[in-house]
Amino acid sequence: MFQWLQNIADWFVYNLLNLERGAHLAEALNFFIYDVVKILILLFFVIFSMGIVNSYFPIDKVKNYLSRNKLHGLEYLMASLFGVVTPFCSCSSVPLFIGFVRGGIPLGVTFSFLITSPLVNEVAIGLFVGLFGLKTTIIYVISGVLLGTISGVILQKLKLDSFLTPWVKTVLENAQKEQAIFVVQKQRLLQRLPIIWAEVITILKAIIPYVIIGIAIGGLMHGYIPEGFFEKYMDKDNLFAVPIATILAVPMYSNASGILPIVQVLVAKGIPLGTAIAFMMGVVGLSLPEAMLLKKVMTLKLIAIFFGVVTLCIIISGYLFNLLLQ
């Protein structure tokens, strides 16, 4: 989807700046340019699109529908499955997360999407089949969807809406005011667009500093963490290898297709597959750059709870993988 943007980033770094491919600075800068522009593009289109949708399907109606119609957990599964068909990394999923929250979707359901989207997508599935076979891929896809579904249910049960930041609450209030104007004045789409556009610009201005800081951290990690740094902590004889691998993975940042070749190398060196997959899930499902982006949306307490629940579920998945794939 964004190959054209990758080509521009490559040209800027390797041709215009004449930096050497593979050099730490070049890789970090390339990563930074690509991800910052990609996330800002996603933010713009998602927030603008959700603004149009919300103008016709008010937040209160969405909430009332979900409260009246008991879906018995299917809403979490549907959000996870939607995550499967959106090929985004953890930071790229944040714009859609913000759009869901702004649209009145329950927090637990939005978490299900946020968790599954970076973990399982068609690119990762294709690579997984080629690297580890069909059986392992099926188990991985099912576990990724279940991880998002179960984590979303748990997080919803904790009733965490009060831990959203005041900024989010202001955005919701503004959205509801806009909808009231649209309904009362019966405005056409062209009349609604200036109000929607103004809200998009307001949200982008608030989010941009977090995007830049978060992706800068991700770029440094992407370019400067030495290869093989984590292998010594994942030995098959270490009973705590799975939780250690998961926790050590959180500071890193990559998408599934970027980390899968590393997982293959780890497995080839004797690291248990479940441990290696738990490491992969930690890298693509949770990251410090993602936490920086979410800081605008969530309080630190909510981020800690979210990361804690998902980390626990990943660790359990890692141990189950080691049992099933021995």
CSV table of C-alpha atoms in Angstrom, one decimal:
chain,number,residue,atom,x,y,z
A,1,MET,CA,0.0,0.0,0.0
A,2,PHE,CA,2.8,2.4,0.9
A,3,GLN,CA,5.6,1.1,-1.4
A,4,TRP,CA,5.6,4.5,-3.2
A,5,LEU,CA,6.3,6.2,0.1
A,6,GLN,CA,9.1,3.7,0.9
A,7,ASN,CA,10.6,4.5,-2.5
A,8,ILE,CA,10.6,8.2,-1.7
A,9,ALA,CA,12.2,7.6,1.7
A,10,ASP,CA,14.9,5.4,0.0
A,11,TRP,CA,15.6,8.0,-2.6
A,12,PHE,CA,15.9,10.8,0.0
A,13,VAL,CA,18.2,8.9,2.3
A,14,TYR,CA,20.4,6.9,-0.1
A,15,ASN,CA,20.4,9.2,-3.2
A,16,LEU,CA,19.9,12.7,-2.1
A,17,LEU,CA,21.7,12.5,1.3
A,18,ASN,CA,24.0,9.8,-0.1
A,19,LEU,CA,24.0,7.8,3.1
A,20,GLU,CA,25.3,4.2,2.9
A,21,ARG,CA,22.7,1.4,2.9
A,22,GLY,CA,22.9,-0.7,6.1
A,23,ALA,CA,24.5,2.1,8.1
A,24,HIS,CA,22.8,2.7,11.5
A,25,LEU,CA,22.0,6.4,10.8
A,26,ALA,CA,20.7,5.7,7.3
A,27,GLU,CA,18.4,2.9,8.5
A,28,ALA,CA,17.1,4.9,11.4
A,29,LEU,CA,16.5,8.0,9.3
A,30,ASN,CA,14.8,6.0,6.5
A,31,PHE,CA,12.5,4.3,9.1
A,32,PHE,CA,11.7,7.7,10.7
A,33,ILE,CA,10.7,9.4,7.4
A,34,TYR,CA,8.6,6.5,6.1
A,35,ASP,CA,6.7,5.9,9.3
A,36,VAL,CA,6.0,9.5,10.3
A,37,VAL,CA,4.6,10.4,6.8
A,38,LYS,CA,2.6,7.1,6.7
A,39,ILE,CA,1.0,7.6,10.1
A,40,LEU,CA,0.1,11.2,9.4
A,41,ILE,CA,-1.5,10.1,6.1
A,42,LEU,CA,-3.4,7.4,7.9
A,43,LEU,CA,-4.4,9.9,10.7
A,44,PHE,CA,-5.7,12.3,8.1
A,45,PHE,CA,-7.8,9.9,6.1
A,46,VAL,CA,-9.1,7.9,9.1
A,47,ILE,CA,-10.2,11.0,11.1
A,48,PHE,CA,-11.7,12.6,8.1
A,49,SER,CA,-13.6,9.4,7.1
A,50,MET,CA,-14.8,8.8,10.6
A,51,GLY,CA,-15.9,12.5,10.8
A,52,ILE,CA,-18.1,11.9,7.7
A,53,VAL,CA,-19.4,8.6,9.1
A,54,ASN,CA,-20.1,10.1,12.6
A,55,SER,CA,-22.0,13.0,11.0
A,56,TYR,CA,-24.6,10.5,9.7
A,57,PHE,CA,-24.4,7.9,12.5
A,58,PRO,CA,-24.2,9.8,15.7
A,59,ILE,CA,-22.1,8.6,18.7
A,60,ASP,CA,-25.2,8.1,20.9
A,61,LYS,CA,-26.9,5.9,18.3
A,62,VAL,CA,-23.8,3.7,18.0
A,63,LYS,CA,-23.6,3.3,21.8
A,64,ASN,CA,-27.3,2.7,22.1
A,65,TYR,CA,-27.2,0.0,19.4
A,66,LEU,CA,-24.3,-1.8,21.0
A,67,SER,CA,-25.9,-1.6,24.5
A,68,ARG,CA,-29.4,-2.8,23.2
A,69,ASN,CA,-28.1,-5.6,21.0
A,70,LYS,CA,-26.3,-8.2,23.0
A,71,LEU,CA,-23.8,-9.7,20.6
A,72,HIS,CA,-22.4,-12.1,23.2
A,73,GLY,CA,-18.8,-11.2,22.6
A,74,LEU,CA,-19.0,-11.3,18.8
A,75,GLU,CA,-18.2,-7.6,18.6
A,76,TYR,CA,-14.8,-8.3,20.0
A,77,LEU,CA,-14.2,-11.1,17.5
A,78,MET,CA,-15.4,-8.9,14.7
A,79,ALA,CA,-13.0,-6.2,15.7
A,80,SER,CA,-10.1,-8.7,15.8
A,81,LEU,CA,-11.0,-10.1,12.4
A,82,PHE,CA,-11.1,-6.5,11.1
A,83,GLY,CA,-7.6,-6.2,12.5
A,84,VAL,CA,-6.5,-9.2,10.4
A,85,VAL,CA,-7.5,-7.5,7.1
A,86,THR,CA,-5.7,-4.2,8.0
A,87,PRO,CA,-2.0,-4.6,7.4
A,88,PHE,CA,-0.7,-2.1,9.9
A,89,CYS,CA,2.1,-2.0,12.5
A,90,SER,CA,1.3,-1.1,16.1
A,91,CYS,CA,1.8,2.6,15.6
A,92,SER,CA,-0.2,2.7,12.3
A,93,SER,CA,-3.1,1.1,14.0
A,94,VAL,CA,-3.4,4.0,16.5
A,95,PRO,CA,-5.1,6.3,14.0
A,96,LEU,CA,-8.0,3.8,13.5
A,97,PHE,CA,-8.1,3.3,17.3
A,98,ILE,CA,-8.6,7.1,17.7
A,99,GLY,CA,-11.3,7.0,15.0
A,100,PHE,CA,-13.1,4.2,16.8
A,101,VAL,CA,-13.0,6.0,20.2
A,102,ARG,CA,-14.2,9.2,18.5
A,103,GLY,CA,-17.0,7.2,16.9
A,104,GLY,CA,-18.4,5.9,20.2
A,105,ILE,CA,-17.2,2.3,19.8
A,106,PRO,CA,-16.7,0.7,23.3
A,107,LEU,CA,-13.1,0.8,24.5
A,108,GLY,CA,-12.7,-2.9,24.8
A,109,VAL,CA,-13.8,-3.5,21.2
A,110,THR,CA,-11.3,-0.9,20.0
A,111,PHE,CA,-8.5,-2.6,22.0
A,112,SER,CA,-9.4,-5.9,20.2
A,113,PHE,CA,-8.6,-4.2,16.9
A,114,LEU,CA,-5.5,-2.5,18.2
A,115,ILE,CA,-4.1,-5.7,19.5
A,116,THR,CA,-4.8,-8.0,16.5
A,117,SER,CA,-4.1,-5.5,13.6
A,118,PRO,CA,-0.3,-5.5,13.9
A,119,LEU,CA,-0.1,-9.2,14.9
A,120,VAL,CA,-2.0,-10.9,12.1
A,121,ASN,CA,-2.4,-9.7,8.5
A,122,GLU,CA,-2.2,-11.2,5.0
A,123,VAL,CA,1.5,-10.3,4.6
A,124,ALA,CA,2.5,-12.0,7.8
A,125,ILE,CA,0.3,-15.0,7.1
A,126,GLY,CA,2.0,-15.5,3.7
A,127,LEU,CA,5.4,-15.2,5.2
A,128,PHE,CA,4.5,-17.5,8.0
A,129,VAL,CA,3.3,-20.3,5.7
A,130,GLY,CA,6.6,-20.1,3.7
A,131,LEU,CA,8.8,-20.0,6.8
A,132,PHE,CA,7.1,-22.4,9.3
A,133,GLY,CA,4.4,-24.3,7.4
A,134,LEU,CA,0.6,-24.4,7.3
A,135,LYS,CA,0.0,-26.0,10.7
A,136,THR,CA,2.1,-23.4,12.6
A,137,THR,CA,0.5,-20.6,10.6
A,138,ILE,CA,-3.1,-21.7,11.4
A,139,ILE,CA,-2.2,-22.0,15.1
A,140,TYR,CA,-0.6,-18.5,15.0
A,141,VAL,CA,-3.6,-16.9,13.3
A,142,ILE,CA,-6.1,-18.4,15.6
A,143,SER,CA,-4.0,-17.5,18.7
A,144,GLY,CA,-3.6,-13.9,17.4
A,145,VAL,CA,-7.3,-13.4,16.9
A,146,LEU,CA,-8.1,-15.0,20.2
A,147,LEU,CA,-5.5,-12.8,21.9
A,148,GLY,CA,-7.2,-9.7,20.6
A,149,THR,CA,-10.7,-11.0,21.4
A,150,ILE,CA,-9.9,-12.1,25.0
A,151,SER,CA,-7.8,-9.1,25.8
A,152,GLY,CA,-10.5,-6.8,24.6
A,153,VAL,CA,-13.1,-8.6,26.7
A,154,ILE,CA,-10.9,-8.4,29.8
A,155,LEU,CA,-10.1,-4.7,29.2
A,156,GLN,CA,-13.8,-3.9,28.7
A,157,LYS,CA,-14.7,-5.7,32.0
A,158,LEU,CA,-12.2,-3.4,33.8
A,159,LYS,CA,-14.3,-0.4,32.8
A,160,LEU,CA,-11.4,1.8,31.9
A,161,ASP,CA,-13.1,4.7,30.1
A,162,SER,CA,-12.4,7.1,32.9
A,163,PHE,CA,-8.7,6.7,32.2
A,164,LEU,CA,-8.9,8.2,28.8
A,165,THR,CA,-7.2,11.6,28.6
A,166,PRO,CA,-9.2,14.9,28.9
A,167,TRP,CA,-8.2,15.5,25.3
A,168,VAL,CA,-10.2,12.5,24.1
A,169,LYS,CA,-13.2,13.6,26.1
A,170,THR,CA,-13.0,17.0,24.5
A,171,VAL,CA,-12.8,15.4,21.1
A,172,LEU,CA,-15.9,13.4,21.9
A,173,GLU,CA,-17.8,16.4,23.1
A,174,ASN,CA,-16.8,18.3,19.9
A,175,ALA,CA,-18.0,15.4,17.8
A,176,GLN,CA,-21.4,15.3,19.6
A,177,LYS,CA,-21.8,19.1,19.1
A,178,GLU,CA,-21.0,18.8,15.4
A,179,GLN,CA,-23.6,16.0,15.1
A,180,ALA,CA,-26.2,18.1,16.8
A,181,ILE,CA,-25.6,20.9,14.3
A,182,PHE,CA,-25.8,18.5,11.4
A,183,VAL,CA,-29.1,17.0,12.6
A,184,VAL,CA,-30.8,20.3,13.6
A,185,GLN,CA,-29.8,22.2,10.4
A,186,LYS,CA,-30.2,19.1,8.2
A,187,GLN,CA,-27.0,20.0,6.4
A,188,ARG,CA,-25.8,18.3,3.2
A,189,LEU,CA,-22.4,16.7,3.0
A,190,LEU,CA,-20.7,19.7,1.3
A,191,GLN,CA,-22.0,21.9,4.1
A,192,ARG,CA,-20.6,19.5,6.7
A,193,LEU,CA,-17.2,19.2,5.2
A,194,PRO,CA,-15.7,22.5,6.6
A,195,ILE,CA,-16.6,21.6,10.2
A,196,ILE,CA,-15.2,18.1,9.7
A,197,TRP,CA,-12.1,19.5,8.1
A,198,ALA,CA,-11.5,21.9,11.0
A,199,GLU,CA,-11.8,19.1,13.5
A,200,VAL,CA,-9.3,17.0,11.5
A,201,ILE,CA,-6.7,19.8,11.6
A,202,THR,CA,-7.3,20.3,15.3
A,203,ILE,CA,-6.7,16.6,16.0
A,204,LEU,CA,-3.6,16.4,13.8
A,205,LYS,CA,-2.0,19.4,15.4
A,206,ALA,CA,-2.5,17.8,18.8
A,207,ILE,CA,-1.1,14.4,17.7
A,208,ILE,CA,1.9,15.4,15.5
A,209,PRO,CA,4.4,15.9,18.4
A,210,TYR,CA,3.6,12.4,19.7
A,211,VAL,CA,4.0,10.9,16.3
A,212,ILE,CA,7.4,12.5,15.8
A,213,ILE,CA,8.7,11.6,19.3
A,214,GLY,CA,7.3,8.0,19.1
A,215,ILE,CA,8.7,7.3,15.7
A,216,ALA,CA,12.0,8.9,16.5
A,217,ILE,CA,12.4,6.4,19.3
A,218,GLY,CA,11.3,3.6,17.0
A,219,GLY,CA,13.8,4.7,14.4
A,220,LEU,CA,16.7,4.7,16.8
A,221,MET,CA,15.8,1.2,18.0
A,222,HIS,CA,15.3,0.0,14.4
A,223,GLY,CA,18.7,1.3,13.4
A,224,TYR,CA,20.9,0.8,16.4
A,225,ILE,CA,19.8,-2.4,18.3
A,226,PRO,CA,22.6,-4.9,17.5
A,227,GLU,CA,21.7,-8.2,15.8
A,228,GLY,CA,21.7,-11.2,18.1
A,229,PHE,CA,21.3,-9.0,21.2
A,230,PHE,CA,18.4,-11.0,22.6
A,231,GLU,CA,19.4,-14.6,21.7
A,232,LYS,CA,21.3,-15.3,24.9
A,233,TYR,CA,18.1,-14.7,26.9
A,234,MET,CA,15.9,-17.2,25.0
A,235,ASP,CA,17.7,-20.5,25.6
A,236,LYS,CA,15.4,-23.5,25.6
A,237,ASP,CA,16.6,-24.6,29.0
A,238,ASN,CA,15.5,-21.3,30.6
A,239,LEU,CA,12.1,-21.8,32.2
A,240,PHE,CA,11.5,-18.1,32.1
A,241,ALA,CA,12.6,-17.6,28.5
A,242,VAL,CA,9.1,-16.8,27.3
A,243,PRO,CA,8.3,-13.9,29.7
A,244,ILE,CA,11.9,-12.6,29.4
A,245,ALA,CA,11.6,-12.7,25.5
A,246,THR,CA,8.2,-10.9,25.7
A,247,ILE,CA,9.3,-8.2,28.0
A,248,LEU,CA,12.6,-7.6,26.2
A,249,ALA,CA,10.7,-7.3,22.9
A,250,VAL,CA,8.5,-4.4,24.1
A,251,PRO,CA,11.1,-1.6,23.6
A,252,MET,CA,11.6,-2.7,20.0
A,253,TYR,CA,9.5,-1.7,17.1
A,254,SER,CA,8.8,-3.4,13.8
A,255,ASN,CA,6.0,-4.8,11.7
A,256,ALA,CA,5.3,-8.6,11.4
A,257,SER,CA,6.9,-8.9,8.0
A,258,GLY,CA,10.1,-7.1,9.3
A,259,ILE,CA,10.5,-9.3,12.3
A,260,LEU,CA,9.6,-12.7,10.8
A,261,PRO,CA,13.0,-13.3,9.2
A,262,ILE,CA,14.6,-12.7,12.6
A,263,VAL,CA,12.2,-15.2,14.2
A,264,GLN,CA,13.3,-17.7,11.5
A,265,VAL,CA,17.0,-17.1,12.5
A,266,LEU,CA,16.2,-17.5,16.2
A,267,VAL,CA,14.4,-20.8,15.5
A,268,ALA,CA,17.3,-22.0,13.4
A,269,LYS,CA,19.7,-21.3,16.3
A,270,GLY,CA,17.6,-23.6,18.6
A,271,ILE,CA,15.3,-21.1,20.2
A,272,PRO,CA,11.9,-22.8,20.9
A,273,LEU,CA,9.3,-21.7,18.3
A,274,GLY,CA,6.8,-20.6,21.0
A,275,THR,CA,9.5,-18.4,22.7
A,276,ALA,CA,10.4,-16.9,19.3
A,277,ILE,CA,6.8,-16.2,18.5
A,278,ALA,CA,6.2,-14.6,21.9
A,279,PHE,CA,9.2,-12.4,21.1
A,280,MET,CA,7.6,-11.5,17.7
A,281,MET,CA,4.3,-10.7,19.3
A,282,GLY,CA,5.9,-8.4,21.8
A,283,VAL,CA,7.8,-6.6,19.1
A,284,VAL,CA,4.8,-6.0,16.7
A,285,GLY,CA,2.0,-5.9,19.3
A,286,LEU,CA,3.5,-3.6,21.9
A,287,SER,CA,6.2,-0.9,21.5
A,288,LEU,CA,7.5,2.2,23.2
A,289,PRO,CA,6.7,4.3,20.0
A,290,GLU,CA,3.1,3.0,20.3
A,291,ALA,CA,3.0,4.0,23.9
A,292,MET,CA,4.1,7.5,23.0
A,293,LEU,CA,1.3,7.8,20.5
A,294,LEU,CA,-1.3,6.4,22.9
A,295,LYS,CA,-0.1,8.9,25.5
A,296,LYS,CA,-2.3,11.5,23.8
A,297,VAL,CA,-5.3,9.3,24.1
A,298,MET,CA,-4.7,7.3,27.4
A,299,THR,CA,-3.4,8.1,30.8
A,300,LEU,CA,-0.2,6.4,31.9
A,301,LYS,CA,-2.3,4.1,34.1
A,302,LEU,CA,-4.4,3.0,31.2
A,303,ILE,CA,-1.4,2.4,29.0
A,304,ALA,CA,0.2,0.3,31.8
A,305,ILE,CA,-3.0,-1.8,32.2
A,306,PHE,CA,-3.2,-2.3,28.5
A,307,PHE,CA,0.4,-3.3,28.1
A,308,GLY,CA,0.2,-5.5,31.2
A,309,VAL,CA,-2.9,-7.5,30.0
A,310,VAL,CA,-1.5,-8.0,26.5
A,311,THR,CA,1.9,-9.0,27.8
A,312,LEU,CA,0.4,-11.6,30.1
A,313,CYS,CA,-1.7,-13.0,27.2
A,314,ILE,CA,1.4,-13.1,25.0
A,315,ILE,CA,3.3,-15.0,27.6
A,316,ILE,CA,0.5,-17.6,28.0
A,317,SER,CA,0.4,-17.9,24.2
A,318,GLY,CA,4.2,-18.5,24.1
A,319,TYR,CA,4.0,-21.3,26.6
A,320,LEU,CA,1.1,-22.9,24.7
A,321,PHE,CA,3.0,-22.7,21.5
A,322,ASN,CA,5.9,-24.5,23.0
A,323,LEU,CA,3.6,-27.3,24.2
A,324,LEU,CA,1.7,-27.6,20.9
A,325,LEU,CA,4.7,-27.3,18.6
A,326,GLN,CA,7.2,-29.5,20.3
